[in-house]
XYZ file of C-alpha atoms in Angstrom:
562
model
C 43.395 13.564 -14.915
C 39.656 13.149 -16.350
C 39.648 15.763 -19.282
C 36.503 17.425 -20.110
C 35.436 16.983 -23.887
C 32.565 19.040 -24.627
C 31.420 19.235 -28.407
C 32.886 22.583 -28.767
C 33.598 25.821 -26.888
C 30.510 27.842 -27.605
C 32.099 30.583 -28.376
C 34.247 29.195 -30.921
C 31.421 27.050 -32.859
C 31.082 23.319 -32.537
C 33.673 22.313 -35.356
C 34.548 19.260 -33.434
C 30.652 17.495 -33.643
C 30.554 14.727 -35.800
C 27.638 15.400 -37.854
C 24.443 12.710 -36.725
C 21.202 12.278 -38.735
C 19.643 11.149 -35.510
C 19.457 12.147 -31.465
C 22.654 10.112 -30.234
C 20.477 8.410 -27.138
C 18.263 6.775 -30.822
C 21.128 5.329 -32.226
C 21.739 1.911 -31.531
C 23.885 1.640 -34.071
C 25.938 4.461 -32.875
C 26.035 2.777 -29.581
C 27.870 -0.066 -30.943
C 30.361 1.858 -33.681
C 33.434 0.408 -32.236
C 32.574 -2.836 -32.485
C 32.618 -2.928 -36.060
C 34.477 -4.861 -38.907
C 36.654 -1.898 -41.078
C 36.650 -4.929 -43.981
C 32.557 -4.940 -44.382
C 31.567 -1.205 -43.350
C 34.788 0.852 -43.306
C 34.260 2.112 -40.507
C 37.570 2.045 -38.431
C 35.804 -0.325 -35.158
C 38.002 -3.041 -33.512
C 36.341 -6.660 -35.488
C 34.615 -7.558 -31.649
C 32.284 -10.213 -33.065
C 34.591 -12.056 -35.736
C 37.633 -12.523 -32.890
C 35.448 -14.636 -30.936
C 34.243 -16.596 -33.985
C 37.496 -17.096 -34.915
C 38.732 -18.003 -31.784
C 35.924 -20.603 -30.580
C 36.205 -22.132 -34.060
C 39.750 -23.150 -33.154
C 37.954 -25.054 -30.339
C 39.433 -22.908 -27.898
C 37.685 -22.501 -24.170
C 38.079 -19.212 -22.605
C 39.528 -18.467 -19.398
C 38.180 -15.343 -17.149
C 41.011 -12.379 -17.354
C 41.158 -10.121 -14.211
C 40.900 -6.633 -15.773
C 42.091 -4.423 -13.346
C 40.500 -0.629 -13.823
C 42.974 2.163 -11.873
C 40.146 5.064 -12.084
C 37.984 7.116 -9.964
C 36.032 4.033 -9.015
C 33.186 1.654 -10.510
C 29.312 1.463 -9.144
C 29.966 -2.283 -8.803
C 26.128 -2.944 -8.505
C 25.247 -1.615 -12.264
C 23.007 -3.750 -13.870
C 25.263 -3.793 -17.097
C 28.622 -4.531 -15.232
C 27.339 -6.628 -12.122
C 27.984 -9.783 -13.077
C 31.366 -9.333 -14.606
C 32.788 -7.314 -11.557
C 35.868 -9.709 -9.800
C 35.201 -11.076 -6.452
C 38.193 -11.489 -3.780
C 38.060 -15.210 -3.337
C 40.131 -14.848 -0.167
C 38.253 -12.482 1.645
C 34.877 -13.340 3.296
C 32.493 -9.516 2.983
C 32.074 -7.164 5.369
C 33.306 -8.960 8.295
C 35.586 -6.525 9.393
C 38.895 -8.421 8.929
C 42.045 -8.626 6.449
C 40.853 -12.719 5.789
C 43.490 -13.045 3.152
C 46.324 -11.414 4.987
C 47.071 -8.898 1.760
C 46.771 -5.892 4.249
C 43.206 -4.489 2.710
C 40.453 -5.311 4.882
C 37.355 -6.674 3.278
C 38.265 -5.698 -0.176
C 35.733 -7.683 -2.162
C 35.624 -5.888 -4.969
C 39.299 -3.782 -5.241
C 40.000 -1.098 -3.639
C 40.326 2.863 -2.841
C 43.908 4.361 -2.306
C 41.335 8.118 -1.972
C 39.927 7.044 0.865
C 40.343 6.928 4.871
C 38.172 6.652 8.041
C 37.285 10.392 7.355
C 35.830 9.377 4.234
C 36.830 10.018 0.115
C 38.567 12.399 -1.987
C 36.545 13.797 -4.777
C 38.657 16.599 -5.945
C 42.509 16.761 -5.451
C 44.910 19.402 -6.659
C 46.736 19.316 -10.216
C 50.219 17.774 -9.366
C 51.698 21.099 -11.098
C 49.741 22.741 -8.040
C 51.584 20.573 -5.673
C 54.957 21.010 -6.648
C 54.829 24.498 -6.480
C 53.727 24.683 -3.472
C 56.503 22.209 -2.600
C 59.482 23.699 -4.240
C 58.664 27.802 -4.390
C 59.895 28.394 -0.947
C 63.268 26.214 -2.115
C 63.554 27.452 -5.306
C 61.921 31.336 -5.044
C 61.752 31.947 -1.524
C 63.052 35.028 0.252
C 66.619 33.935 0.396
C 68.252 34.882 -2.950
C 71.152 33.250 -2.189
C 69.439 30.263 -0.811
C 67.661 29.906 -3.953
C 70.454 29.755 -6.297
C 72.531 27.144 -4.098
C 69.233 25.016 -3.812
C 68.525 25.896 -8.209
C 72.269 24.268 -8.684
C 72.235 21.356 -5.950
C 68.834 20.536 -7.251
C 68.902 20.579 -11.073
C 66.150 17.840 -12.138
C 63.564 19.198 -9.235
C 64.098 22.775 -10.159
C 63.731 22.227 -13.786
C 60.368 20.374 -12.811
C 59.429 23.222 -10.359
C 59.853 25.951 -13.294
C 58.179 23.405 -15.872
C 55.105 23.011 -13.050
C 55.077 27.283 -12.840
C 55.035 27.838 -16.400
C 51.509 25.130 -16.062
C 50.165 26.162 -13.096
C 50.617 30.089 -14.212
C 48.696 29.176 -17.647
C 46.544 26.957 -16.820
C 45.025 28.462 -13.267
C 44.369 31.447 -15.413
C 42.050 29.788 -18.425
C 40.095 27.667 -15.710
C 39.161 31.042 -13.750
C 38.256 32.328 -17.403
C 36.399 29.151 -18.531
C 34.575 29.345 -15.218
C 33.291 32.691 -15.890
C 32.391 32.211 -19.746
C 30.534 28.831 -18.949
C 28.808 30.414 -15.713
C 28.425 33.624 -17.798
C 26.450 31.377 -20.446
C 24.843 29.310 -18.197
C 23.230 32.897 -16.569
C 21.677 33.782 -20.392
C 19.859 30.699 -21.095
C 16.346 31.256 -20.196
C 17.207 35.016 -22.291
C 17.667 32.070 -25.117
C 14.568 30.191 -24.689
C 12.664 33.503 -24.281
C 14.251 34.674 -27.405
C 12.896 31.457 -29.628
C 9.731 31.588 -28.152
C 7.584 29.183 -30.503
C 10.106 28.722 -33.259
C 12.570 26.304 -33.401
C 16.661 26.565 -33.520
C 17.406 27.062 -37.307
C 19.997 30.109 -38.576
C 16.896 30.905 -40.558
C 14.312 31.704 -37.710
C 17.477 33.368 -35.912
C 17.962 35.766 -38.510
C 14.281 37.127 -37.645
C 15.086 37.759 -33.688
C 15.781 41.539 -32.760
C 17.687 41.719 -29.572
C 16.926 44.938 -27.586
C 19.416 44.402 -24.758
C 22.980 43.507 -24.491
C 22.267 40.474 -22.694
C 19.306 39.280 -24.952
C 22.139 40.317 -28.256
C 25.141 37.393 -25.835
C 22.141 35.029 -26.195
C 21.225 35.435 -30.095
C 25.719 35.394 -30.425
C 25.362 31.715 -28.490
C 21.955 30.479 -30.166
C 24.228 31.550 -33.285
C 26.817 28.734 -32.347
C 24.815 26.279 -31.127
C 23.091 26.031 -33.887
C 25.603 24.787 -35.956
C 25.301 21.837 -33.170
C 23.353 18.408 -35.121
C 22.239 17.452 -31.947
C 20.895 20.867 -31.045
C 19.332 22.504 -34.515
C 16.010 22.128 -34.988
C 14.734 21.831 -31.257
C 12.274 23.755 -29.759
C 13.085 26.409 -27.245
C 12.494 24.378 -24.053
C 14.591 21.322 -25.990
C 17.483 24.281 -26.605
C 17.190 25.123 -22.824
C 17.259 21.897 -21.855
C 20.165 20.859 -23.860
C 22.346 24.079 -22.589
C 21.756 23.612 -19.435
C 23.250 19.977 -19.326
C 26.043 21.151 -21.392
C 26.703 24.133 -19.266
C 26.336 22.028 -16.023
C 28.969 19.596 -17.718
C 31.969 22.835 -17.952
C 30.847 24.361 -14.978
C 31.363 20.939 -12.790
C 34.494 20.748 -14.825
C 36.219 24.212 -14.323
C 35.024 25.253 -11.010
C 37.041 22.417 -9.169
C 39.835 23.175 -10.753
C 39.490 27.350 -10.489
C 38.487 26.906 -6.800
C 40.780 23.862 -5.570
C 42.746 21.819 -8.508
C 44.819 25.238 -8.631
C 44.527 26.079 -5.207
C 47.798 26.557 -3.483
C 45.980 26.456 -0.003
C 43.696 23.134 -0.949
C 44.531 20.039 1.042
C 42.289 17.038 1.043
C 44.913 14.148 1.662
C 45.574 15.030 5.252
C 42.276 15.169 6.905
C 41.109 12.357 4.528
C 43.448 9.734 3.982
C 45.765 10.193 6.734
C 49.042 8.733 5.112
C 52.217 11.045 4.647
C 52.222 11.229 1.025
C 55.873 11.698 0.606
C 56.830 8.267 2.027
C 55.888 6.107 -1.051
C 57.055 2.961 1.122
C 53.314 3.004 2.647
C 51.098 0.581 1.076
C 47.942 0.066 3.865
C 45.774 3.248 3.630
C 42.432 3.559 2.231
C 38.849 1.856 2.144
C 36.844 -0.404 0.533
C 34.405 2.199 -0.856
C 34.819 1.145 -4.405
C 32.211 3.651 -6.164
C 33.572 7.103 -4.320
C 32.141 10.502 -4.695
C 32.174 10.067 -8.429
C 32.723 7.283 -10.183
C 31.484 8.497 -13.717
C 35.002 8.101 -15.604
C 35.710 4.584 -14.387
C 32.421 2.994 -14.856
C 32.157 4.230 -18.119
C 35.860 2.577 -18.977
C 34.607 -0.798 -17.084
C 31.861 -0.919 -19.132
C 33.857 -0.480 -22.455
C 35.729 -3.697 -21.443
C 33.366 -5.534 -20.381
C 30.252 -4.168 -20.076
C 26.737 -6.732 -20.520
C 24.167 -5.710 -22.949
C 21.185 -4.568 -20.121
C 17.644 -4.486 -20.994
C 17.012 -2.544 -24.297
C 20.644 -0.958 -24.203
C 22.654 -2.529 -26.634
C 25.729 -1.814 -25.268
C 28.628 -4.101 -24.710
C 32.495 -4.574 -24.056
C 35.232 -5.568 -25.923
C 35.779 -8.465 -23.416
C 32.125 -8.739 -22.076
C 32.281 -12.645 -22.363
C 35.581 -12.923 -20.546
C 36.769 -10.484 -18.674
C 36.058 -9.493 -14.830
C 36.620 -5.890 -13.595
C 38.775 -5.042 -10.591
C 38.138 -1.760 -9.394
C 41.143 0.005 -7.682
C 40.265 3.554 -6.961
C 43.214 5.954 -7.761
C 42.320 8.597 -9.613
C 40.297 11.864 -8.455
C 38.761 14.757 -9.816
C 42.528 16.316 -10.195
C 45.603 14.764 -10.730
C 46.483 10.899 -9.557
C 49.197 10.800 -7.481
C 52.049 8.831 -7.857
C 51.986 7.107 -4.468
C 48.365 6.106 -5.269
C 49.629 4.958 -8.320
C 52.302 2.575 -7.995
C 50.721 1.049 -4.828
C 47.517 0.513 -7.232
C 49.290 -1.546 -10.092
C 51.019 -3.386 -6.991
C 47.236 -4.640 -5.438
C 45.821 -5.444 -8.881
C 49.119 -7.181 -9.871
C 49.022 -9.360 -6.468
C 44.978 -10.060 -6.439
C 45.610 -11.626 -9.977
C 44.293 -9.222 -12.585
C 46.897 -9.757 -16.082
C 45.456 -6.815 -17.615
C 45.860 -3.077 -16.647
C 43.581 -0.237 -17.785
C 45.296 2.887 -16.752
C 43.260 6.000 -18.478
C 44.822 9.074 -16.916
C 47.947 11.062 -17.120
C 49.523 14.409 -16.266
C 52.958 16.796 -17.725
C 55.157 16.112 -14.254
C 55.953 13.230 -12.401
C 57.626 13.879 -8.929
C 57.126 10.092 -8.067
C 58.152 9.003 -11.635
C 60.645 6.921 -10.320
C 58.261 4.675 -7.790
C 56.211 4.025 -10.175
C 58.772 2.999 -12.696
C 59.382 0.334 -10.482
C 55.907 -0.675 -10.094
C 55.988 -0.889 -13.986
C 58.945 -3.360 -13.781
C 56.832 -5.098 -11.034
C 54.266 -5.807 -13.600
C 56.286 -6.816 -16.257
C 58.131 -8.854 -14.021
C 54.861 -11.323 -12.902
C 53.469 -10.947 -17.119
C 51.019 -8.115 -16.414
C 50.024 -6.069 -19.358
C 49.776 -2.446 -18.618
C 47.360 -0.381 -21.290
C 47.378 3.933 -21.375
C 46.029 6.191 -22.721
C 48.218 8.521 -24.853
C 46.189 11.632 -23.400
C 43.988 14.122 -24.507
C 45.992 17.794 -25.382
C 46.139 17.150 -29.235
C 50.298 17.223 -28.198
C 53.205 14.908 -29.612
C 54.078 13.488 -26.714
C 57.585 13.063 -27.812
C 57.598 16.874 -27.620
C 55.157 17.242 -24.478
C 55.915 14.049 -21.541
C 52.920 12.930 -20.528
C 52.841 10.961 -17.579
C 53.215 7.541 -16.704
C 54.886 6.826 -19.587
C 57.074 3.721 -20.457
C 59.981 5.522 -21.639
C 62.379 7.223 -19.309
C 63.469 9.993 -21.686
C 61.805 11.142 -24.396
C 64.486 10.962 -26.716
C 65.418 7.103 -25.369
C 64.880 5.082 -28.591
C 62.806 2.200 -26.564
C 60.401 1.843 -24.113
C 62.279 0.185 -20.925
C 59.809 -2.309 -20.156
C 58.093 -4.578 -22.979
C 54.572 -4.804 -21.327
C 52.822 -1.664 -22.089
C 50.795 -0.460 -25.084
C 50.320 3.394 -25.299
C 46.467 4.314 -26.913
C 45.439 7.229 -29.169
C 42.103 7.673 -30.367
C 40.394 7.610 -33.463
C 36.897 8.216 -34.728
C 33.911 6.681 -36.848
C 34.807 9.047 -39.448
C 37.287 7.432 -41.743
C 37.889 10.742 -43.069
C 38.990 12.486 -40.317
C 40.170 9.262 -38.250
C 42.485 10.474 -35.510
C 39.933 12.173 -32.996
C 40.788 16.139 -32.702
C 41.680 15.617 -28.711
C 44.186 12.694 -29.374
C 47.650 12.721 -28.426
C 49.996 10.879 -30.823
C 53.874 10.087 -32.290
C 55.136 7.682 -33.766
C 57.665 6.004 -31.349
C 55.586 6.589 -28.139
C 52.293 5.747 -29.690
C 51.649 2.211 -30.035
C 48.244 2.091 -31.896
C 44.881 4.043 -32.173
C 41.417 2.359 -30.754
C 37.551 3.936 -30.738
C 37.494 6.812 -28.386
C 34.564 9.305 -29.955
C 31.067 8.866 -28.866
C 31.658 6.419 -27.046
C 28.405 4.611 -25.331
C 28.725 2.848 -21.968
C 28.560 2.294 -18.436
C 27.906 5.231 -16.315
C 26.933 5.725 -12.308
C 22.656 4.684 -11.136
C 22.674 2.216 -13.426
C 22.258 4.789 -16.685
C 24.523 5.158 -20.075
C 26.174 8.072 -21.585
C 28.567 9.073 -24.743
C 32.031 10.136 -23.398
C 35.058 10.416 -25.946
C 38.475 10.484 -24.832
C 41.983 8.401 -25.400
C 40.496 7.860 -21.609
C 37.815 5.657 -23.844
C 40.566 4.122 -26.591
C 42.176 2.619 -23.612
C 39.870 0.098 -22.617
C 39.395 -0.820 -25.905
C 42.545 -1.956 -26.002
C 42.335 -3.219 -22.761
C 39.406 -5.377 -23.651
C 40.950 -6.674 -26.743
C 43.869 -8.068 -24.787
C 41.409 -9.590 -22.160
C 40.006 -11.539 -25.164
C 43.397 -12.829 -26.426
C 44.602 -13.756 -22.938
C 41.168 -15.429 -21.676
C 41.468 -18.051 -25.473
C 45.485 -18.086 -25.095
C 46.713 -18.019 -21.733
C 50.459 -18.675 -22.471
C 50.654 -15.161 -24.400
C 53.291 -13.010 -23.053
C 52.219 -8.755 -22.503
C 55.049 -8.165 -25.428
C 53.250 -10.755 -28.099
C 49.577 -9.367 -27.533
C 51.257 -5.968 -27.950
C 53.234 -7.576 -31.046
C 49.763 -9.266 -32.357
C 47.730 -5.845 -32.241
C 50.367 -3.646 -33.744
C 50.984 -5.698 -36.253
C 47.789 -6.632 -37.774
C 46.189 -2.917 -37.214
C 43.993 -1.187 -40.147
C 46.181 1.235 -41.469
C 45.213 4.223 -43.004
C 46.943 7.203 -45.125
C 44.047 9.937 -44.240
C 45.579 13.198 -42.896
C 49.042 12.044 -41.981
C 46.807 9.123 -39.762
C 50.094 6.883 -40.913
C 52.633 8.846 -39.458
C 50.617 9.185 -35.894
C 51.828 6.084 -34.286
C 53.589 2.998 -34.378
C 51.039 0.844 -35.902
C 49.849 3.056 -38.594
C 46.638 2.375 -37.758
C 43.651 1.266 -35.675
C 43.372 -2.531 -34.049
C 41.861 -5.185 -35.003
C 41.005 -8.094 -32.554
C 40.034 -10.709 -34.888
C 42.876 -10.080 -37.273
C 45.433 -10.006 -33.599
C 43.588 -13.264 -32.726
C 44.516 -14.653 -35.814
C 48.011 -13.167 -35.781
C 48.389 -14.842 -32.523
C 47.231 -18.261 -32.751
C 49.554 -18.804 -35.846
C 52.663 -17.361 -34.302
C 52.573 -17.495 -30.295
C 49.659 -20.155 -29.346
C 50.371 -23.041 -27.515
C 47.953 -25.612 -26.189
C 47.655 -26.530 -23.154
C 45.365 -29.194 -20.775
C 42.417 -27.005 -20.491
C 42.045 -25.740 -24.062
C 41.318 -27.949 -27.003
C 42.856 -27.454 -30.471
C 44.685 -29.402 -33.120
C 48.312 -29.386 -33.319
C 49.764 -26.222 -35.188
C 52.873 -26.514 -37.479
C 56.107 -24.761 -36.650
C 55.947 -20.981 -38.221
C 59.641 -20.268 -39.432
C 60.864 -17.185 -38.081
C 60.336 -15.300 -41.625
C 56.939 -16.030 -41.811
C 56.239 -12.987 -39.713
C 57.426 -9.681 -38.962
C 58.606 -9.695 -35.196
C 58.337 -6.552 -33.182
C 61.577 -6.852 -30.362
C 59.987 -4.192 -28.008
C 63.249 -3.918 -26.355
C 65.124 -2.874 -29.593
C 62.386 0.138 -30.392
């Protein structure tokens, strides 16, 4: 599920800004935080520039890495992400036929598991939606009797179907309420900018306005807030006006698909849309080649953080922007992904030839778990790395499953595949490093990467900030790309081994207890890491032979023995 991350709720101040000395959009250096060396400016960034001097001084040539992106689609035509989208070798464009034989007609680009001759999915329901309205009528319907024979013959789906109420009850409820505060808000802002008149936003000039209405006193009560917001104070009226109004139209096109249809019982779109019977997961040939979809704002921005080209005056880039290509395979809505869509995605990208797996979504149940378990193994089985994000409910995921997830219990002491790396998400702030939103532990956690203001790649060829673990993933992603595209032979479990291993660590606020790294990556110091312990050469990369490491000249991380 895309999570919305505004600043703050109004109401509750903006405690969660990071404090800026200049307008975010000025900041070029801001743009580019997470590319930076912790060693020269402390600032906890992922050492982009020194892994590829390190790496070509070994004399090593790169090889492209298929980066395959499992989001809500990519504009494939953005100026910043054109050139490094992958092509389908096999499959001659828009000619109507399935050229390579894979059973995806004219997918150049990827592919969309949201889509069908009736069009796209833009919103979907929350899976917690759809298993209640699966299971009530076995579990709760009128049939007492019923009910309890189904409760006991059905232990694991009715413990899911009570676990799915308990969300669905909660959460329904605070996206009707969010949709009313936001909308609510959204209704006083011209009171605001009337209000300020010629003076700017300072606590100062707002201890000077009178309200003489109860709306005009909610407006002072939110000017109140937002001025506490960097990126707000100091603005004129129209400047305040026009700043709450993109904020508000950021919640409101948040919480009114979800109040209206994510928590829906009666909302549908997969039928008329897609066609496919979603509860036979053995069906693989659905969908389009419509690669963008009705929003593709979350998974552009993630392509664009691995391997995104600096475009015109924006100074942006990705991890992995001189070797990676970006395979978009659509499977992710406004909502929650579903399973189906999920597994049959890591299967395409897997078979097209992508070795790297962005995956920056999740959700609490899994009624599919099990399929794409197997897809998992699939992966791991042809040396496909599979990168998550840990999620974005501040939650121990220990405590709190988050789905997919790599272990099969919570309390299993190891992962049961060795080629995924889970992502939390940590800020410029050494400080106050683990981002507020992040997810963590420190079994299930692998490492922490940039995910806070966060500049890249968004839809109509513009850039925005986004934070997220949604935005740590493809960090990682891109840092593996870069490994893989200098070192080819590296197995998923020793570029996992090579990143946790040589991660900054850091003591701030517990940060060391977090995850199973301690600390944030480092590409240049995993490059490094690598080459002396895993590299071998081979005919189409040059180096000089390496002497045998012994085996206690590192610290070796057995991902099956965690």
């Amino acid at each position: 599920m895309k999570k919305l991350l505004i600043a703050a709720a109004f109401y509750a101040g903006f405690a969660n800004v990071a404090a800026q000395t200049v307008a975010p959009e000025q900041d070029n250096d801001l743009k580019t935080w997470y590319h930076k060396d912790f060693a020269t400016t402390k600032v906890y960034g992922v050492n982009t520039a020194n892994a590829y001097k390190f790496l070509e001084s070994k004399g090593l040539k790169p090889k492209p890495v298929i980066v395959g992106v499992l989001d809500s689609g990519v504009e494939v035509d953005h100026p910043g992400l054109m050139k490094n989208m992958w092509k389908n070798p096999n499959e001659i464009p828009n000619n109507g036929k399935d050229d390579d034989g894979n059973g995806y007609v004219d997918d150049i680009y990827g592919w969309n598991f949201l889509g069908g001759k009736n069009g796209d999915i833009d919103v979907d329901n929350m899976e917690v939606t759809r298993v209640v309205k699966k299971f009530q009528p076995v579990f709760e319907g009128q049939d007492s009797a019923k009910n309890k024979e189904n409760q006991a013959k059905y232990p694991d789906d009715f413990a899911m179907y009570m676990k799915s109420k308990e969300i669905f009850t909660k959460k329904s409820q605070e996206a009707k309420q969010n949709l009313q505060m936001y909308t609510m808000i959204d209704g006083v802002i011209p009171d605001m900018v009337r209000l300020l008149g010629n003076k700017t936003l300072t606590k100062e000039n707002l201890a000077t306005i009178k309200p003489s209405t109860q709306q005009e006193a909610m407006a002072l009560q939110v000017l109140a807030q937002v001025a506490s917001d960097p990126q707000a104070t100091g603005k004129s009226a129209d400047e305040v006006g026009k700043y709450m109004k993109d904020q508000m139209k950021e919640a409101i096109d948040y919480f009114k698909p979800q109040a209206e249809k994510g928590y829906n019982l009666d909302f549908d779109p997969r039928k008329e849309i897609v066609g496919d019977n979603y509860d036979d997961y053995s069906e693989k040939s659905y969908g389009n080649n419509h690669y963008e979809g009705p929003d593709a704002k979350h998974g552009t921005h993630v392509a664009g953080i691995i391997a995104g080209l600096a475009n015109g005056k924006e100074p942006q880039y990705g991890v992995a922007s001189r070797v990676a290509k970006i395979m978009t395979v659509r499977a992710v809505p406004d909502g929650d992904e579903r399973d189906k869509d999920v597994a049959n995605a890591i299967r395409y990208a897997v078979d097209n030839g992508a070795k790297v797996l962005n995956m920056s979504f999740g959700k609490p149940v899994s009624p599919g778990k099990n399929v794409v378990w197997d897809a998992f193994k699939y992966a791991e089985s042809k040396g496909v790395l599979l990168v998550k994000a840990a999620g974005n409910e501040n939650e121990d995921i220990a405590e709190h499953q988050y789905f997919p997830t790599n272990f099969k219990s919570q309390t299993d002491d190891k992962p049961f595949i060795n080629n995924m790396i889970v992502v939390g998400a940590n800020t410029n702030d050494a400080d106050k490093l683990k981002a507020s939103f992040s997810n963590y532990d420190a079994k299930m956690v692998d490492v922490f990467a940039p995910g806070d203001q966060i500049y890249s790649t968004v839809p109509d060829g513009k850039y925005e900030y986004l934070q997220g673990t949604s935005m740590a993933s493809p960090v990682v992603a891109g840092a593996a790309a870069v490994l893989l595209a200098y070192m080819p032979n590296l197995t998923p479990a020793q570029v996992i081994e090579s990143l946790v291993n040589t991660a900054n660590k850091s003591t701030a606020n517990g940060f060391d207890t977090l995850s199973r790294s301690n600390g944030v990556i480092d590409t240049a110091k995993a490059a490094e890491y690598a080459y002396a312990h895993f590299y071998k050469a081979d005919n189409s990369s040059k180096s000089s032979k390496l002497p045998v490491k012994k085996q206690k000249d590192r610290k070796v991380i057995d991902r099956t023995k965690l």
